[in-house]
Amino acid sequence: QVQLVESGGGLVQAGGSLRLSCVGSGRTFSRNTIGWFRQAPGKEREFVAGSGGIAGNTYYGDPVKGRFTISRDNAKNTAVYYCAAANVVGAPRDVYEYDYWGQGTQVTVSS
């Protein structure tokens, strides 16, 4: 079975940056597509970015345009960020397509 652990969250000033890490283990981990999601209080969990699949390159969701973090909305950027692994290929973007989840790491943006 796959186990995932996120780290690197914390408090950051608006305009600053944080580096988030995802460490995975398991016999089939290298075959999985890896994705990042975020979830703010009262909001849907949304796809941020992923890597793997047939192409093996990185792809992005609505919150970013090829880089973190494009949004100026601190309420959206302040969220729990999750690392996830999917057994399917083809650039999965939906929560239901992912089979394994980490516990999440909290990111808080302040001004």
CSV table of N, CA and C in Angstrom, one decimal:
chain,number,residue,atom,x,y,z
A,1,GLN,N,0.8,-1.2,0.0
A,1,GLN,CA,0.0,0.0,0.0
A,1,GLN,C,0.9,1.2,0.0
A,2,VAL,N,0.4,2.3,-0.6
A,2,VAL,CA,1.1,3.6,-0.7
A,2,VAL,C,0.9,4.4,0.5
A,3,GLN,N,1.9,5.0,1.1
A,3,GLN,CA,1.8,6.0,2.2
A,3,GLN,C,2.5,7.3,1.7
A,4,LEU,N,1.8,8.4,2.0
A,4,LEU,CA,2.2,9.7,1.6
A,4,LEU,C,2.3,10.6,2.8
A,5,VAL,N,3.4,11.5,2.9
A,5,VAL,CA,3.6,12.4,3.9
A,5,VAL,C,3.9,13.8,3.3
A,6,GLU,N,3.1,14.8,3.6
A,6,GLU,CA,3.4,16.2,3.2
A,6,GLU,C,4.2,16.9,4.3
A,7,SER,N,5.0,17.9,3.9
A,7,SER,CA,5.7,18.8,4.8
A,7,SER,C,6.0,20.1,4.2
A,8,GLY,N,6.4,21.1,5.0
A,8,GLY,CA,6.8,22.4,4.5
A,8,GLY,C,5.7,23.5,4.6
A,9,GLY,N,4.6,23.2,5.2
A,9,GLY,CA,3.6,24.2,5.4
A,9,GLY,C,3.9,25.1,6.5
A,10,GLY,N,3.2,26.2,6.6
A,10,GLY,CA,3.4,27.2,7.7
A,10,GLY,C,2.8,28.5,7.4
A,11,LEU,N,3.3,29.6,8.1
A,11,LEU,CA,2.8,30.9,7.9
A,11,LEU,C,3.7,31.7,6.9
A,12,VAL,N,3.2,32.3,5.9
A,12,VAL,CA,3.9,33.1,5.0
A,12,VAL,C,3.3,34.4,4.7
A,13,GLN,N,4.1,35.5,4.5
A,13,GLN,CA,3.6,36.8,4.2
A,13,GLN,C,3.1,36.8,2.7
A,14,ALA,N,2.1,37.6,2.4
A,14,ALA,CA,1.7,37.8,1.0
A,14,ALA,C,2.9,38.2,0.2
A,15,GLY,N,3.0,37.5,-0.9
A,15,GLY,CA,4.2,37.8,-1.8
A,15,GLY,C,5.4,37.0,-1.5
A,16,GLY,N,5.3,36.2,-0.5
A,16,GLY,CA,6.4,35.3,-0.1
A,16,GLY,C,6.2,33.9,-0.7
A,17,SER,N,6.9,33.0,-0.3
A,17,SER,CA,6.8,31.6,-0.8
A,17,SER,C,7.1,30.6,0.2
A,18,LEU,N,6.6,29.4,0.0
A,18,LEU,CA,6.9,28.2,0.8
A,18,LEU,C,7.2,27.0,-0.2
A,19,ARG,N,8.0,26.1,0.3
A,19,ARG,CA,8.3,24.9,-0.5
A,19,ARG,C,7.7,23.8,0.2
A,20,LEU,N,6.8,23.1,-0.5
A,20,LEU,CA,6.1,21.9,0.0
A,20,LEU,C,6.7,20.6,-0.6
A,21,SER,N,6.8,19.6,0.2
A,21,SER,CA,7.3,18.4,-0.2
A,21,SER,C,6.3,17.2,0.0
A,22,CYS,N,6.5,16.2,-0.8
A,22,CYS,CA,5.7,15.0,-0.7
A,22,CYS,C,6.6,13.8,-0.8
A,23,VAL,N,6.6,13.0,0.3
A,23,VAL,CA,7.4,11.8,0.3
A,23,VAL,C,6.5,10.6,0.4
A,24,GLY,N,6.7,9.7,-0.6
A,24,GLY,CA,5.9,8.6,-0.7
A,24,GLY,C,6.7,7.3,-0.5
A,25,SER,N,6.0,6.2,-0.1
A,25,SER,CA,6.6,4.9,0.0
A,25,SER,C,5.6,3.9,-0.4
A,26,GLY,N,6.0,2.7,-0.8
A,26,GLY,CA,5.2,1.7,-1.2
A,26,GLY,C,5.7,1.0,-2.4
A,27,ARG,N,5.3,-0.2,-2.6
A,27,ARG,CA,5.8,-1.0,-3.7
A,27,ARG,C,5.5,-0.5,-5.1
A,28,THR,N,4.3,0.2,-5.2
A,28,THR,CA,3.9,0.6,-6.5
A,28,THR,C,3.9,2.2,-6.6
A,29,PHE,N,4.6,2.8,-5.7
A,29,PHE,CA,4.6,4.3,-5.7
A,29,PHE,C,5.1,4.9,-7.0
A,30,SER,N,6.2,4.3,-7.5
A,30,SER,CA,6.8,4.9,-8.7
A,30,SER,C,5.9,4.8,-9.9
A,31,ARG,N,4.9,4.0,-9.9
A,31,ARG,CA,4.0,3.8,-11.0
A,31,ARG,C,2.8,4.7,-11.0
A,32,ASN,N,2.7,5.5,-9.9
A,32,ASN,CA,1.5,6.3,-9.7
A,32,ASN,C,1.7,7.7,-10.3
A,33,THR,N,0.5,8.3,-10.6
A,33,THR,CA,0.5,9.8,-10.9
A,33,THR,C,0.4,10.5,-9.6
A,34,ILE,N,1.2,11.5,-9.4
A,34,ILE,CA,1.2,12.3,-8.1
A,34,ILE,C,0.6,13.6,-8.4
A,35,GLY,N,-0.4,14.0,-7.5
A,35,GLY,CA,-1.1,15.3,-7.6
A,35,GLY,C,-1.0,16.1,-6.3
A,36,TRP,N,-1.2,17.4,-6.4
A,36,TRP,CA,-1.4,18.3,-5.3
A,36,TRP,C,-2.8,18.9,-5.4
A,37,PHE,N,-3.4,18.9,-4.2
A,37,PHE,CA,-4.7,19.5,-4.1
A,37,PHE,C,-4.7,20.5,-2.9
A,38,ARG,N,-5.6,21.4,-2.9
A,38,ARG,CA,-5.7,22.3,-1.7
A,38,ARG,C,-7.2,22.4,-1.4
A,39,GLN,N,-7.5,22.7,-0.1
A,39,GLN,CA,-8.8,22.8,0.4
A,39,GLN,C,-8.9,23.9,1.5
A,40,ALA,N,-9.6,25.0,1.2
A,40,ALA,CA,-9.8,26.0,2.1
A,40,ALA,C,-11.1,25.7,2.9
A,41,PRO,N,-11.2,26.3,4.1
A,41,PRO,CA,-12.4,26.0,4.9
A,41,PRO,C,-13.7,26.3,4.2
A,42,GLY,N,-14.6,25.4,4.1
A,42,GLY,CA,-15.9,25.6,3.5
A,42,GLY,C,-15.9,25.5,2.0
A,43,LYS,N,-14.7,25.2,1.4
A,43,LYS,CA,-14.6,25.1,-0.1
A,43,LYS,C,-14.3,23.7,-0.5
A,44,GLU,N,-14.5,23.5,-1.8
A,44,GLU,CA,-14.2,22.2,-2.4
A,44,GLU,C,-12.7,22.0,-2.5
A,45,ARG,N,-12.3,20.8,-2.4
A,45,ARG,CA,-10.9,20.4,-2.6
A,45,ARG,C,-10.6,20.5,-4.1
A,46,GLU,N,-9.6,21.3,-4.5
A,46,GLU,CA,-9.3,21.6,-5.9
A,46,GLU,C,-7.9,21.2,-6.3
A,47,PHE,N,-7.8,20.8,-7.5
A,47,PHE,CA,-6.6,20.3,-8.1
A,47,PHE,C,-5.6,21.5,-8.3
A,48,VAL,N,-4.4,21.3,-8.0
A,48,VAL,CA,-3.4,22.4,-8.2
A,48,VAL,C,-2.4,22.0,-9.3
A,49,ALA,N,-1.8,20.8,-9.2
A,49,ALA,CA,-0.8,20.4,-10.2
A,49,ALA,C,-0.6,18.9,-10.0
A,50,GLY,N,-0.1,18.3,-11.1
A,50,GLY,CA,0.2,16.9,-11.0
A,50,GLY,C,1.4,16.5,-11.9
A,51,SER,N,1.9,15.3,-11.8
A,51,SER,CA,3.0,14.8,-12.6
A,51,SER,C,2.8,13.3,-12.7
A,52,GLY,N,3.3,12.8,-13.8
A,52,GLY,CA,3.2,11.3,-14.1
A,52,GLY,C,2.4,11.0,-15.3
A,53,GLY,N,1.8,9.8,-15.3
A,53,GLY,CA,1.0,9.4,-16.4
A,53,GLY,C,1.8,9.0,-17.6
A,54,ILE,N,1.2,8.9,-18.8
A,54,ILE,CA,1.9,8.5,-19.9
A,54,ILE,C,3.0,9.4,-20.4
A,55,ALA,N,2.7,10.7,-20.4
A,55,ALA,CA,3.7,11.7,-20.8
A,55,ALA,C,4.8,11.9,-19.7
A,56,GLY,N,4.4,11.8,-18.5
A,56,GLY,CA,5.3,12.0,-17.4
A,56,GLY,C,5.8,13.4,-17.1
A,57,ASN,N,5.1,14.4,-17.7
A,57,ASN,CA,5.4,15.8,-17.4
A,57,ASN,C,4.4,16.4,-16.4
A,58,THR,N,4.6,17.6,-16.1
A,58,THR,CA,3.8,18.3,-15.1
A,58,THR,C,2.7,19.0,-15.8
A,59,TYR,N,1.5,19.0,-15.1
A,59,TYR,CA,0.3,19.7,-15.6
A,59,TYR,C,-0.3,20.5,-14.5
A,60,TYR,N,-1.1,21.5,-14.8
A,60,TYR,CA,-1.6,22.4,-13.8
A,60,TYR,C,-3.1,22.6,-13.8
A,61,GLY,N,-3.7,22.9,-12.6
A,61,GLY,CA,-5.1,23.2,-12.5
A,61,GLY,C,-5.3,24.7,-12.5
A,62,ASP,N,-6.5,25.1,-12.2
A,62,ASP,CA,-6.9,26.5,-12.3
A,62,ASP,C,-6.1,27.5,-11.4
A,63,PRO,N,-5.7,27.0,-10.2
A,63,PRO,CA,-5.1,28.0,-9.3
A,63,PRO,C,-3.7,28.5,-9.8
A,64,VAL,N,-3.1,27.8,-10.7
A,64,VAL,CA,-1.8,28.2,-11.2
A,64,VAL,C,-1.7,28.2,-12.7
A,65,LYS,N,-0.7,28.9,-13.2
A,65,LYS,CA,-0.4,28.9,-14.7
A,65,LYS,C,1.0,28.6,-14.8
A,66,GLY,N,1.4,27.4,-14.5
A,66,GLY,CA,2.7,26.9,-14.7
A,66,GLY,C,3.7,27.3,-13.5
A,67,ARG,N,3.1,27.9,-12.5
A,67,ARG,CA,3.9,28.2,-11.3
A,67,ARG,C,3.0,28.4,-10.1
A,68,PHE,N,3.6,28.3,-8.9
A,68,PHE,CA,2.9,28.5,-7.7
A,68,PHE,C,3.3,29.9,-7.1
A,69,THR,N,2.4,30.7,-6.6
A,69,THR,CA,0.9,30.6,-6.5
A,69,THR,C,0.4,31.8,-7.3
A,70,ILE,N,-0.4,31.6,-8.3
A,70,ILE,CA,-0.8,32.7,-9.2
A,70,ILE,C,-1.9,33.6,-8.6
A,71,SER,N,-2.7,33.0,-7.7
A,71,SER,CA,-3.9,33.7,-7.2
A,71,SER,C,-3.5,34.8,-6.1
A,72,ARG,N,-4.2,35.9,-6.2
A,72,ARG,CA,-4.0,37.0,-5.2
A,72,ARG,C,-5.0,36.9,-4.1
A,73,ASP,N,-5.8,35.9,-4.1
A,73,ASP,CA,-6.8,35.7,-3.1
A,73,ASP,C,-6.2,34.9,-1.9
A,74,ASN,N,-6.0,35.6,-0.8
A,74,ASN,CA,-5.4,35.0,0.4
A,74,ASN,C,-6.3,33.9,1.0
A,75,ALA,N,-7.6,34.2,0.9
A,75,ALA,CA,-8.6,33.2,1.4
A,75,ALA,C,-8.5,31.9,0.7
A,76,LYS,N,-8.2,31.9,-0.6
A,76,LYS,CA,-8.0,30.7,-1.4
A,76,LYS,C,-6.6,30.0,-1.1
A,77,ASN,N,-5.6,30.9,-1.1
A,77,ASN,CA,-4.3,30.4,-0.9
A,77,ASN,C,-4.1,29.8,0.5
A,78,THR,N,-4.8,30.4,1.5
A,78,THR,CA,-4.8,29.8,2.8
A,78,THR,C,-5.6,28.5,2.8
A,79,ALA,N,-5.0,27.4,3.0
A,79,ALA,CA,-5.7,26.1,2.8
A,79,ALA,C,-4.8,25.0,3.3
A,80,VAL,N,-5.4,23.8,3.5
A,80,VAL,CA,-4.6,22.6,3.7
A,80,VAL,C,-4.2,22.1,2.3
A,81,TYR,N,-3.0,21.8,2.1
A,81,TYR,CA,-2.5,21.3,0.9
A,81,TYR,C,-2.2,19.8,1.0
A,82,TYR,N,-2.7,19.0,0.1
A,82,TYR,CA,-2.6,17.5,0.1
A,82,TYR,C,-1.8,17.0,-1.0
A,83,CYS,N,-1.0,16.0,-0.8
A,83,CYS,CA,-0.4,15.2,-1.8
A,83,CYS,C,-1.2,14.0,-2.0
A,84,ALA,N,-1.4,13.5,-3.2
A,84,ALA,CA,-2.2,12.4,-3.5
A,84,ALA,C,-1.6,11.5,-4.6
A,85,ALA,N,-1.9,10.3,-4.7
A,85,ALA,CA,-1.4,9.4,-5.7
A,85,ALA,C,-2.6,8.7,-6.4
A,86,ALA,N,-2.5,8.6,-7.7
A,86,ALA,CA,-3.6,7.9,-8.5
A,86,ALA,C,-3.0,6.7,-9.2
A,87,ASN,N,-3.8,5.7,-9.4
A,87,ASN,CA,-3.4,4.5,-10.1
A,87,ASN,C,-3.7,4.7,-11.6
A,88,VAL,N,-4.6,5.6,-12.0
A,88,VAL,CA,-4.9,5.8,-13.4
A,88,VAL,C,-3.9,6.7,-14.0
A,89,VAL,N,-3.9,6.7,-15.3
A,89,VAL,CA,-3.0,7.6,-16.1
A,89,VAL,C,-3.9,8.5,-16.9
A,90,GLY,N,-3.3,9.5,-17.6
A,90,GLY,CA,-4.0,10.4,-18.4
A,90,GLY,C,-4.3,11.7,-17.7
A,91,ALA,N,-3.4,12.2,-16.9
A,91,ALA,CA,-3.5,13.5,-16.2
A,91,ALA,C,-4.8,13.7,-15.4
A,92,PRO,N,-5.0,12.8,-14.4
A,92,PRO,CA,-6.2,13.0,-13.6
A,92,PRO,C,-6.2,14.3,-12.8
A,93,ARG,N,-7.4,14.9,-12.7
A,93,ARG,CA,-7.6,16.1,-12.1
A,93,ARG,C,-8.7,16.1,-11.0
A,94,ASP,N,-9.4,15.1,-10.9
A,94,ASP,CA,-10.6,15.0,-10.0
A,94,ASP,C,-10.2,14.2,-8.8
A,95,VAL,N,-10.8,14.6,-7.7
A,95,VAL,CA,-10.6,13.9,-6.4
A,95,VAL,C,-10.9,12.4,-6.5
A,96,TYR,N,-11.9,12.0,-7.2
A,96,TYR,CA,-12.3,10.6,-7.2
A,96,TYR,C,-11.3,9.8,-8.0
A,97,GLU,N,-10.5,10.4,-8.8
A,97,GLU,CA,-9.5,9.6,-9.5
A,97,GLU,C,-8.3,9.2,-8.7
A,98,TYR,N,-8.1,9.8,-7.6
A,98,TYR,CA,-7.0,9.6,-6.7
A,98,TYR,C,-7.3,8.6,-5.6
A,99,ASP,N,-6.4,7.6,-5.4
A,99,ASP,CA,-6.6,6.5,-4.5
A,99,ASP,C,-5.9,6.6,-3.1
A,100,TYR,N,-4.9,7.4,-3.0
A,100,TYR,CA,-4.1,7.5,-1.8
A,100,TYR,C,-3.9,9.0,-1.5
A,101,TRP,N,-4.0,9.3,-0.2
A,101,TRP,CA,-3.9,10.7,0.3
A,101,TRP,C,-3.0,10.8,1.5
A,102,GLY,N,-2.2,11.9,1.5
A,102,GLY,CA,-1.5,12.3,2.8
A,102,GLY,C,-2.5,13.0,3.7
A,103,GLN,N,-1.9,13.3,4.9
A,103,GLN,CA,-2.7,14.0,5.9
A,103,GLN,C,-2.9,15.5,5.7
A,104,GLY,N,-2.1,16.0,4.8
A,104,GLY,CA,-2.2,17.5,4.5
A,104,GLY,C,-1.3,18.3,5.4
A,105,THR,N,-0.9,19.4,4.8
A,105,THR,CA,-0.1,20.4,5.5
A,105,THR,C,-0.7,21.8,5.4
A,106,GLN,N,-0.8,22.5,6.5
A,106,GLN,CA,-1.5,23.8,6.5
A,106,GLN,C,-0.6,24.9,6.0
A,107,VAL,N,-1.1,25.7,5.1
A,107,VAL,CA,-0.5,26.9,4.6
A,107,VAL,C,-1.4,28.1,5.0
A,108,THR,N,-0.8,29.1,5.7
A,108,THR,CA,-1.6,30.3,6.0
A,108,THR,C,-0.9,31.5,5.4
A,109,VAL,N,-1.6,32.3,4.7
A,109,VAL,CA,-1.1,33.5,4.1
A,109,VAL,C,-1.5,34.7,4.8
A,110,SER,N,-0.6,35.6,5.2
A,110,SER,CA,-0.9,36.8,6.0
A,110,SER,C,-0.4,38.0,5.3
A,111,SER,N,-0.9,39.2,5.7
A,111,SER,CA,-0.4,40.5,5.1
A,111,SER,C,0.2,41.4,6.2
